[in-house]
Short mmCIF file of C-alpha atoms in Angstrom, two decimals:
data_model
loop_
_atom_site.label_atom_id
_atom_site.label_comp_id
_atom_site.label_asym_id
_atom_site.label_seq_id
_atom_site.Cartn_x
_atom_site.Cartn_y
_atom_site.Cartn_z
CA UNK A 562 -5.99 -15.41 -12.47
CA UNK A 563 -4.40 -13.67 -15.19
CA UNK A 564 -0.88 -14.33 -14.62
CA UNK A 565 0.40 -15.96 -18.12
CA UNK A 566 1.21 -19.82 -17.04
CA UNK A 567 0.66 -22.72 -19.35
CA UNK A 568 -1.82 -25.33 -18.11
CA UNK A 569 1.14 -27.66 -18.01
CA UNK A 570 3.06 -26.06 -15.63
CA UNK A 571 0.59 -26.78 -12.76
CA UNK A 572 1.47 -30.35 -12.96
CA UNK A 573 4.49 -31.42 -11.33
CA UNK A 574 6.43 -34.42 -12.96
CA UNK A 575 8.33 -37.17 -11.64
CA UNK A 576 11.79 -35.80 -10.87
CA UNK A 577 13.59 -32.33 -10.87
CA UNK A 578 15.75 -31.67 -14.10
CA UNK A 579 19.10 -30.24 -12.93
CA UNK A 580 19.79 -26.63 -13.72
CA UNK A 581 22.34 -26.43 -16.05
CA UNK A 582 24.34 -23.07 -16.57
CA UNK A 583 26.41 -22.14 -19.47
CA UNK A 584 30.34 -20.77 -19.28
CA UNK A 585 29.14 -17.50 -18.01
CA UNK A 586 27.35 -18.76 -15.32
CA UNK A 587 23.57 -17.72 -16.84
CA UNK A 588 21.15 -20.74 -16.54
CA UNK A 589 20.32 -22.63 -19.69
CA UNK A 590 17.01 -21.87 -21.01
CA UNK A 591 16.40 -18.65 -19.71
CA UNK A 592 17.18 -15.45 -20.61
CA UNK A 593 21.06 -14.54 -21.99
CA UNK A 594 20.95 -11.59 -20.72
CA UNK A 595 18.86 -8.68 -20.08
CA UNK A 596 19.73 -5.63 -21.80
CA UNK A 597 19.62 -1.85 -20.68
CA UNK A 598 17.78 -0.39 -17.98
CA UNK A 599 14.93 0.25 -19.29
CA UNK A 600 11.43 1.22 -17.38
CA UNK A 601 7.69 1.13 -18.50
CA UNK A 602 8.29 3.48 -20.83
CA UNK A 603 10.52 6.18 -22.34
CA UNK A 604 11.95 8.31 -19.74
CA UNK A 605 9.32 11.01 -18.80
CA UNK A 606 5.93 8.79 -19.81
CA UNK A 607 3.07 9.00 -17.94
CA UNK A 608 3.73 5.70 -16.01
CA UNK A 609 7.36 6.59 -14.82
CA UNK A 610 9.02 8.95 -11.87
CA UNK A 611 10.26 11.47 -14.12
CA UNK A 612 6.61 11.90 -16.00
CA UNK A 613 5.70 12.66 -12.54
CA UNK A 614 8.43 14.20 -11.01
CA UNK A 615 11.38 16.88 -11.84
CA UNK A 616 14.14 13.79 -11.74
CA UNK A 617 16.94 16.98 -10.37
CA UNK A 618 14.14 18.25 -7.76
CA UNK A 619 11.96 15.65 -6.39
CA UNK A 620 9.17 18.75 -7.23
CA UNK A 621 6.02 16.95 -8.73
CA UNK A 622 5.34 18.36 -12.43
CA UNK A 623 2.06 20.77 -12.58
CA UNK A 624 -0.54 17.98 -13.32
CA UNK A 625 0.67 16.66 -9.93
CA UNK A 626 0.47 19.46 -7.91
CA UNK A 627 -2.42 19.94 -5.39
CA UNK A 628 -0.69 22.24 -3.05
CA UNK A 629 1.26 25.43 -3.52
CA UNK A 630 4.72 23.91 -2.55
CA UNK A 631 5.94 20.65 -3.53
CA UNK A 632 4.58 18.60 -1.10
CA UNK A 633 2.14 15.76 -2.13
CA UNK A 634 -0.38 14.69 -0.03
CA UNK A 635 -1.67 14.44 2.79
CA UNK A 636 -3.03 10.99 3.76
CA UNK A 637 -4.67 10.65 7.21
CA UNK A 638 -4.23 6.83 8.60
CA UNK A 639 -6.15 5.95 11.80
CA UNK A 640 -3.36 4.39 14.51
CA UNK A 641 -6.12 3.47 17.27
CA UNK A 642 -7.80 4.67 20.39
CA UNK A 643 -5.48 4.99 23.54
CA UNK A 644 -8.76 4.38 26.02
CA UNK A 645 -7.00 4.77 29.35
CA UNK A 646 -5.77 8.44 28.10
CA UNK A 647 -8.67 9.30 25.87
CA UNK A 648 -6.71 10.01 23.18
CA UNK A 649 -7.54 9.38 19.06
CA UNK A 650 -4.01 8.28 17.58
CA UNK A 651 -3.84 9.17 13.83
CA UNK A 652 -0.59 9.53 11.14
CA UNK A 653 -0.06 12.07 8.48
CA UNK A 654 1.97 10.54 5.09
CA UNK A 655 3.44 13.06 2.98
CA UNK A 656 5.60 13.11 0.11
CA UNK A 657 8.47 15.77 0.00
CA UNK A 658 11.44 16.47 -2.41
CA UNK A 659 14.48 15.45 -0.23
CA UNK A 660 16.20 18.99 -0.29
CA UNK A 661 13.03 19.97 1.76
CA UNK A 662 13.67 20.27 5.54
CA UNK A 663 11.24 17.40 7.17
CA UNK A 664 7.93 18.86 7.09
CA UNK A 665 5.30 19.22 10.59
CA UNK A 666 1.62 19.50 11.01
CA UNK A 667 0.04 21.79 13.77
CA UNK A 668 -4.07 20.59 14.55
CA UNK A 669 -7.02 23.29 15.81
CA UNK A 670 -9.96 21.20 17.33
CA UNK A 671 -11.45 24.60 17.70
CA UNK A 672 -9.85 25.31 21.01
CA UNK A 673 -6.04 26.26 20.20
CA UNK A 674 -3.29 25.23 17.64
CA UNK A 675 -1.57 22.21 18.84
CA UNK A 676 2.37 22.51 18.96
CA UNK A 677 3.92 21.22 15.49
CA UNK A 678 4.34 17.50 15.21
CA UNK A 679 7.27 16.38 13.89
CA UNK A 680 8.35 14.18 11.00
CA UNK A 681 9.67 10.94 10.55
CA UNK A 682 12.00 9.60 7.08
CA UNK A 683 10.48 6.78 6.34
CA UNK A 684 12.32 6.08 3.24
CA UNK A 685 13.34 7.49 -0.07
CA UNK A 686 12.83 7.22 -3.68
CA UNK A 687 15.01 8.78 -5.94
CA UNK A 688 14.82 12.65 -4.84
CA UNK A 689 11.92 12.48 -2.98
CA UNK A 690 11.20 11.76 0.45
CA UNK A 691 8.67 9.72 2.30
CA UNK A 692 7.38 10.97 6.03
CA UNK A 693 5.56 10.30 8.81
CA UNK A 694 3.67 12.47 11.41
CA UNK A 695 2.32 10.95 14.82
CA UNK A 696 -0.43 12.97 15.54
CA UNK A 697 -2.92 12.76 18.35
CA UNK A 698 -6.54 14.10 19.47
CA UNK A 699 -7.96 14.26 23.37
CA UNK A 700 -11.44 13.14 22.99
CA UNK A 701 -14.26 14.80 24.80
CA UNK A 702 -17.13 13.00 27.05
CA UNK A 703 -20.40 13.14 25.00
CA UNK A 704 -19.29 15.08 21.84
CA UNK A 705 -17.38 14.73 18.64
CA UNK A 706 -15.52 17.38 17.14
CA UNK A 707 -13.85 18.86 13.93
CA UNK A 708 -10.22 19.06 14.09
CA UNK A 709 -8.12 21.33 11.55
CA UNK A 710 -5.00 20.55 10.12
CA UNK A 711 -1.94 22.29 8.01
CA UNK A 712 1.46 20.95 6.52
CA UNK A 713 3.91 23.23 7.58
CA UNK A 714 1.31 25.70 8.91
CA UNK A 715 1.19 26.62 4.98
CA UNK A 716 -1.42 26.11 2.43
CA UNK A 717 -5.01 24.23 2.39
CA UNK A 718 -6.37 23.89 6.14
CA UNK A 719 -7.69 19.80 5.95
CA UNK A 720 -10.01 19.05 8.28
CA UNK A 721 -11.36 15.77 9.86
CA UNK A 722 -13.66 14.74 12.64
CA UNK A 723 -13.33 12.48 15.63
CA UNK A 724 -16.03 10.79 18.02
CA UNK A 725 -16.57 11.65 21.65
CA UNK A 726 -15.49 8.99 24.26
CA UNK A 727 -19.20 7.78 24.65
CA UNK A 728 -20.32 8.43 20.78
CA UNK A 729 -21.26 6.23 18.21
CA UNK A 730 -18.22 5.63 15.69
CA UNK A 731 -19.51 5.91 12.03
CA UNK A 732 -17.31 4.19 9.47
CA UNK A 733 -17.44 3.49 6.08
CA UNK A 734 -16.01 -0.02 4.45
CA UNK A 735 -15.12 -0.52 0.90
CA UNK A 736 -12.64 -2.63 -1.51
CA UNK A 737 -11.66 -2.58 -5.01
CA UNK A 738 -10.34 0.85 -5.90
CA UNK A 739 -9.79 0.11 -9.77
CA UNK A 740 -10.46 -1.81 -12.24
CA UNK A 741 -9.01 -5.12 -13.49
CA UNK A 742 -7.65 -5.42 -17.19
CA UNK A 743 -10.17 -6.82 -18.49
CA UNK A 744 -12.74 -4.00 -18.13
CA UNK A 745 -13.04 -2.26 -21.12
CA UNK A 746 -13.16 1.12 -21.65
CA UNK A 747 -16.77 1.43 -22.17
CA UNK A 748 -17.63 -1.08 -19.34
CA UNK A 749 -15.93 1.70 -17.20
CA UNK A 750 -17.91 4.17 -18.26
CA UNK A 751 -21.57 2.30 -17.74
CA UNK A 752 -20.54 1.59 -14.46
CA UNK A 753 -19.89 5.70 -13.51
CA UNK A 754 -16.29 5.71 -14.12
CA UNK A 755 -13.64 5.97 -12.03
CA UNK A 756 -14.42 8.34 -9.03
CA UNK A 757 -18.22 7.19 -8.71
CA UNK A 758 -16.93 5.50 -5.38
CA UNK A 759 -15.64 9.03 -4.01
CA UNK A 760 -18.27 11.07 -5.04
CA UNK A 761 -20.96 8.95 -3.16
CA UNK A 762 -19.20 8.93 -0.48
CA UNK A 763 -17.34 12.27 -0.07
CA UNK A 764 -20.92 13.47 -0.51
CA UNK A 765 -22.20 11.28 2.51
CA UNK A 766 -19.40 12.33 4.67
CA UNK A 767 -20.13 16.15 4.11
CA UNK A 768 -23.45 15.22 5.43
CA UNK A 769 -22.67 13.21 8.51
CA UNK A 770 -19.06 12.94 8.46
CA UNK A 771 -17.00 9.69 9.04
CA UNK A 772 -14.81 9.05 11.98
CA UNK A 773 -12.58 5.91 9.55
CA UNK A 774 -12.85 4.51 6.37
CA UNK A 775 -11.66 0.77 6.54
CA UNK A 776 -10.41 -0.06 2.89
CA UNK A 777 -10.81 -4.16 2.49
CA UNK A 778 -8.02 -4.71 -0.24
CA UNK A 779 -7.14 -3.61 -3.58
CA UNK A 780 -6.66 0.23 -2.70
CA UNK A 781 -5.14 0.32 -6.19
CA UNK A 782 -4.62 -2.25 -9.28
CA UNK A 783 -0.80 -3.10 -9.97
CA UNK A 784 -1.39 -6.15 -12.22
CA UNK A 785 0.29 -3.49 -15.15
CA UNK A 786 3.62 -4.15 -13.96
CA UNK A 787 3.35 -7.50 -15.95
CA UNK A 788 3.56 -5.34 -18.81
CA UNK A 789 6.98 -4.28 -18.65
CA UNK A 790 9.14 -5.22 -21.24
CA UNK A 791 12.25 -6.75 -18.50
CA UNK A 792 9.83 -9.95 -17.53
CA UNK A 793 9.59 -10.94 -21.44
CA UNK A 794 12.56 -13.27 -21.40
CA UNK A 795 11.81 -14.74 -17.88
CA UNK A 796 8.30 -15.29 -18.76
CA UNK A 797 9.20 -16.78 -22.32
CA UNK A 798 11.27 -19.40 -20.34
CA UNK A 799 9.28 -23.16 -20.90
CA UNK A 800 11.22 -25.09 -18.43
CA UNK A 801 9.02 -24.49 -14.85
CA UNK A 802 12.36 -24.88 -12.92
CA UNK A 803 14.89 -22.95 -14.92
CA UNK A 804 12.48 -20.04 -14.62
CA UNK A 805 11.86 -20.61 -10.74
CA UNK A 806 16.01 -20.54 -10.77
CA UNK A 807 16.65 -17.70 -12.84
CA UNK A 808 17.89 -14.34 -11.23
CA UNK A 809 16.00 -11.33 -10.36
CA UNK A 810 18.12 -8.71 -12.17
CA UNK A 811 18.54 -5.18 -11.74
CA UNK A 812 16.94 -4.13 -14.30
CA UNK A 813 13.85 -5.89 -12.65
CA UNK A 814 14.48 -4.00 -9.55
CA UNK A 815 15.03 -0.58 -11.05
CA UNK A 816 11.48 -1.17 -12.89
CA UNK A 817 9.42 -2.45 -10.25
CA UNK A 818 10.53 0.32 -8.03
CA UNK A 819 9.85 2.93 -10.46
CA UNK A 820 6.26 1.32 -10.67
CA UNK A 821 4.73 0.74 -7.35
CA UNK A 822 6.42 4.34 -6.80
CA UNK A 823 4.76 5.98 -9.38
CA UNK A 824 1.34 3.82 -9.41
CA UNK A 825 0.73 4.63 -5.69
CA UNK A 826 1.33 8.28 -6.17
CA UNK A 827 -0.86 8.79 -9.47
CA UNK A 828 -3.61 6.93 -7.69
CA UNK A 829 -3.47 8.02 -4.25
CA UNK A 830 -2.69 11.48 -5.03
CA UNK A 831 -4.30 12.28 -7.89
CA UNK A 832 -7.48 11.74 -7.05
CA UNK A 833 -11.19 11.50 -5.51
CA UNK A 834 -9.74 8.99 -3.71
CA UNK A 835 -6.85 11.08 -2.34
CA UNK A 836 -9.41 13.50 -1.46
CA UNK A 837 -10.94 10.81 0.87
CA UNK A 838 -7.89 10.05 2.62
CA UNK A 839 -7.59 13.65 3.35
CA UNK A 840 -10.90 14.09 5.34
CA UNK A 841 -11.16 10.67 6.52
CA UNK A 842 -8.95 8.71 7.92
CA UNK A 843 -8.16 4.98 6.12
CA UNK A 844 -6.90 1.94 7.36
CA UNK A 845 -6.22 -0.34 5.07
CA UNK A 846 -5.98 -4.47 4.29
CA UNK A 847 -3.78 -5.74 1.59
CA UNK A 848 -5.56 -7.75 -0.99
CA UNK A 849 -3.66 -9.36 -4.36
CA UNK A 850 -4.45 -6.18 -6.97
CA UNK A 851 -2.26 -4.46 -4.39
CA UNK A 852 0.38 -6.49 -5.35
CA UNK A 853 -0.32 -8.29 -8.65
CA UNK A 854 -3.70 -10.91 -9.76
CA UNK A 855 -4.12 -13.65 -7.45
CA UNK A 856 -0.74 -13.49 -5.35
CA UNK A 857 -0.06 -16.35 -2.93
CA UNK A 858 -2.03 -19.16 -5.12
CA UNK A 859 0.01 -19.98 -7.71
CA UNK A 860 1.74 -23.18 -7.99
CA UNK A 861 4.94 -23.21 -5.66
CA UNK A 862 7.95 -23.09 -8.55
CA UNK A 863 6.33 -19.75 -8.90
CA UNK A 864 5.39 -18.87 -5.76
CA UNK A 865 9.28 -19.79 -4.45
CA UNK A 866 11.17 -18.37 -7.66
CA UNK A 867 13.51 -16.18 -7.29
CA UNK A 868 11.77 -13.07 -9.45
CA UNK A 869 8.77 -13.89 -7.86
CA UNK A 870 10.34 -13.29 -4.00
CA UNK A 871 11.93 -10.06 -4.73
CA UNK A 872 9.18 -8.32 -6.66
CA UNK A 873 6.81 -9.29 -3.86
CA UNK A 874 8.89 -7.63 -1.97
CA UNK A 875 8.46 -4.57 -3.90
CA UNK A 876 5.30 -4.21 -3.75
CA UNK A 877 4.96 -5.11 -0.15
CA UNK A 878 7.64 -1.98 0.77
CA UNK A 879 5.69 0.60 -1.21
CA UNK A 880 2.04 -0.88 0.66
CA UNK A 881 4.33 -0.23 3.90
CA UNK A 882 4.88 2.95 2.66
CA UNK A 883 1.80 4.31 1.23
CA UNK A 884 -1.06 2.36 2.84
CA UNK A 885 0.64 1.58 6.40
CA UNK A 886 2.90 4.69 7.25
CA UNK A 887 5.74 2.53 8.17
CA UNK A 888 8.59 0.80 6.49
CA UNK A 889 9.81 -2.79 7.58
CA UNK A 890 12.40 -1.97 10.34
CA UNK A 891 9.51 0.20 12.16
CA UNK A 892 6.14 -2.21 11.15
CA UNK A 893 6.34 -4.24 14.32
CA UNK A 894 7.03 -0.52 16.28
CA UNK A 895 4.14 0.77 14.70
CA UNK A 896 1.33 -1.59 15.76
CA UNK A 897 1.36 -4.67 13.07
CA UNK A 898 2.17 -8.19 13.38
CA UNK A 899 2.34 -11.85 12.00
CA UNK A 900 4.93 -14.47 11.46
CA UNK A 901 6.00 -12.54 8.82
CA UNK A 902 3.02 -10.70 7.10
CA UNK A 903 1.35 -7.63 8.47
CA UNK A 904 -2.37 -7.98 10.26
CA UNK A 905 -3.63 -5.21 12.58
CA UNK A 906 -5.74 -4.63 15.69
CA UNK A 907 -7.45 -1.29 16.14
CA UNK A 908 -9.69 0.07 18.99
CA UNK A 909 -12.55 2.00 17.08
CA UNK A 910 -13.57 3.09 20.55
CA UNK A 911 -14.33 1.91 23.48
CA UNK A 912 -17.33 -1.15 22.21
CA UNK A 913 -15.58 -1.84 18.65
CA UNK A 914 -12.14 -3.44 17.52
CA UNK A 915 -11.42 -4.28 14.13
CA UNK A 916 -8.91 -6.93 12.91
CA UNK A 917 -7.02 -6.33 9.67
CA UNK A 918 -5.43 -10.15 8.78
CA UNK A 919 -3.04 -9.82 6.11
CA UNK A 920 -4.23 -12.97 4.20
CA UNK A 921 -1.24 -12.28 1.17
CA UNK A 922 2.41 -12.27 2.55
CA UNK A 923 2.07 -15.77 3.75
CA UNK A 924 -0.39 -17.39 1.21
CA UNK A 925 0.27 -20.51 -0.22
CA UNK A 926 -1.83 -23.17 -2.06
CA UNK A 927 -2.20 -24.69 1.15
CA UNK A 928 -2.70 -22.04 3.40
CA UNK A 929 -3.86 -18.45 4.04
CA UNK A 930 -2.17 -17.35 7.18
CA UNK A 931 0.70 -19.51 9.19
CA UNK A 932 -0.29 -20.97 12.28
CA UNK A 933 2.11 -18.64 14.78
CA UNK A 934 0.25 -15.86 12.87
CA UNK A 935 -3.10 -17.54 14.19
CA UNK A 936 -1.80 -17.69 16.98
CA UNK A 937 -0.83 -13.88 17.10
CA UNK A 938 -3.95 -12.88 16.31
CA UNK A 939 -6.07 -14.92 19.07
CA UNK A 940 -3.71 -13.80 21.46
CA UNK A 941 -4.33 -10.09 20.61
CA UNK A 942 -8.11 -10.89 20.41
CA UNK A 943 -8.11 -11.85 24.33
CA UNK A 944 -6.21 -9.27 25.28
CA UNK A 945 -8.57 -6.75 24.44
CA UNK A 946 -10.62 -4.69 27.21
CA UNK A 947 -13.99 -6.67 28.28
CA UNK A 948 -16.66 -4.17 26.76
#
């Protein structure tokens, strides 16, 4: 783990020190205060919204553009397979500046144009907007087929391929999109760099295409947001309890949002990888990089703090967002479940189901997943058809 915590600190001692707070009500030992609101960088760097995105607009700058409007995207997401009406259930994510009217997406499986399907506002981040499209597929008997797709019956024409009702899925399974910190450079390279992943297997799919790529955790490397200048003071503090006591500011807030924002759109949109998740569909499991280095076993001052809970909860909203096509009111609508983390159930089919367990929201050092969340999950398990 790479999270900077003194040996010490993983021993508890024999009593709780009270908190003590000075005149103004800010808890001795920690930070006195927290100045500006300040990001990753100066305003317009590479790592920020507006080095990304025209802060008036919501229109993504030039080196961010992939399409001939300002839409970014798409990402294809797998939903499941309804077998009693034969019927592949996928989602469309796109990103759209909010002046934009909500966008639609018509399919072609080579017979006729579906009727548009409509959008749904996830959420929003400064002036651009996050939607949804519920799309869906009839499956024929014996054969698979390609299906077509356009945003707003405008620019590229995507494509992606689903199996017959009595076909073989094929699927591809990987983890670890990234690299952690302390890769080097040249390391990088040695190893093919950073699309090596993509190529091999964007080049296997225009072979014998793939029906769903199943992404096993880390779909992108947040550990940077440690980096940020805010956490200095909380991180400096030496007492383990005045730091799990100290507030989650808003500077914090503004920062972390601007990050997960901006770290999910560089890497899922600028890239091989965002070419995948145009031509294959993903569904994905949250691992720790997706959040930051070895969240959920750290000692439980950190674990319970109150910087700790919030920017977990960052980072959890914008793998909602970008990974799982939902937000939090509409997770439990669309198809995931736990005590309080996210695990899925998926038909791939009618022989194959594959369970996503979320094994971060509810980690602890003494557990992975809560017992009602076991529980969940077995349920599911024997409620699924006999073949």
């Amino acid at each position: 783990m790479d999270f900077p915590v003194s040996s010490q600190q993983f021993t508890e001692r024999d009593g709780i020190a009270p908190v003590e707070y000075d005149e103004r009500g800010i808890v001795r030992g920690g930070p006195a205060n927290y100045h500006g609101q300040g990001g990753l960088g100066p305003a317009g760097g590479p790592d920020t919204y507006e080095g990304n995105f025209d802060a008036q607009t919501g229109e993504p700058l030039p080196h961010m553009r992939r399409r001939p409007d300002g839409i970014v995207g798409p990402g294809l997401m797998l939903v499941d397979t309804d077998l009693q009406r034969a019927v592949w259930r996928g989602s469309v994510l796109v990103l759209a500046p909010r002046s934009y009217a909500p966008p639609t997406v018509v399919l072609n499986d080579g017979v006729m144009p579906s009727n548009p399907f409509p959008a749904v506002l996830l959420d929003t981040y400064k002036q651009t907007a996050f939607y949804r499209m519920d799309i869906e597929v009839g499956l024929d008997v014996h054969r698979e087929k390609r299906v077509e797709y356009r945003i707003n019956n405008t620019g590229p024409t995507y494509a992606f391929t689903v199996p017959g009702q009595t076909t073989p899925w094929r699927w591809a399974f990987w983890s670890c999109n990234g690299w952690s910190l302390s890769v080097s450079d040249k390391d990088k390279a040695e190893l093919g760099g950073d699309n090596v992943v993509w190529d091999d297997l964007l080049a296997k799919h225009q072979a014998v295409p793939f029906h769903v790529q199943v992404c096993g955790g880390d779909q992108l490397y947040a550990d940077k947001v440690w980096q940020a200048e805010c956490w200095k003071p909380w991180l400096g503090i030496k007492d383990k309890y005045v730091r799990r006591d100290a507030p989650f500011t808003p500077e914090m807030g503004a920062v972390a949002d601007d990050y997960y924002f901006t770290h999910y759109a560089r890497c899922f949109f600028m890239s091989r990888f965002g070419d995948s998740m145009t031509t294959i569909p993903i569904t994905t499991i949250i691992d720790d990089h997706d959040v930051w280095d070895g969240i959920g076993s750290y000692p439980d001052y950190l674990q319970n703090s109150r910087v700790w809970v919030q920017l977990k909860e960052y980072a959890f909203k914008y793998w909602r967002l970008y990974q799982a096509h939902t937000n939090q009111s509409l997770a439990r609508q669309h198809g995931y479940f736990g005590r309080s983390g996210y695990c899925w159930l998926k038909q791939f089919g009618p022989h194959t189901a594959a369970l996503g367990p979320d094994t971060r929201y509810e980690r602890t050092l003494h557990q992975i997943i809560e017992p009602a969340t076991y529980d969940m999950i077995f349920e599911r398990l024997e409620q699924l058809p006999r073949s």
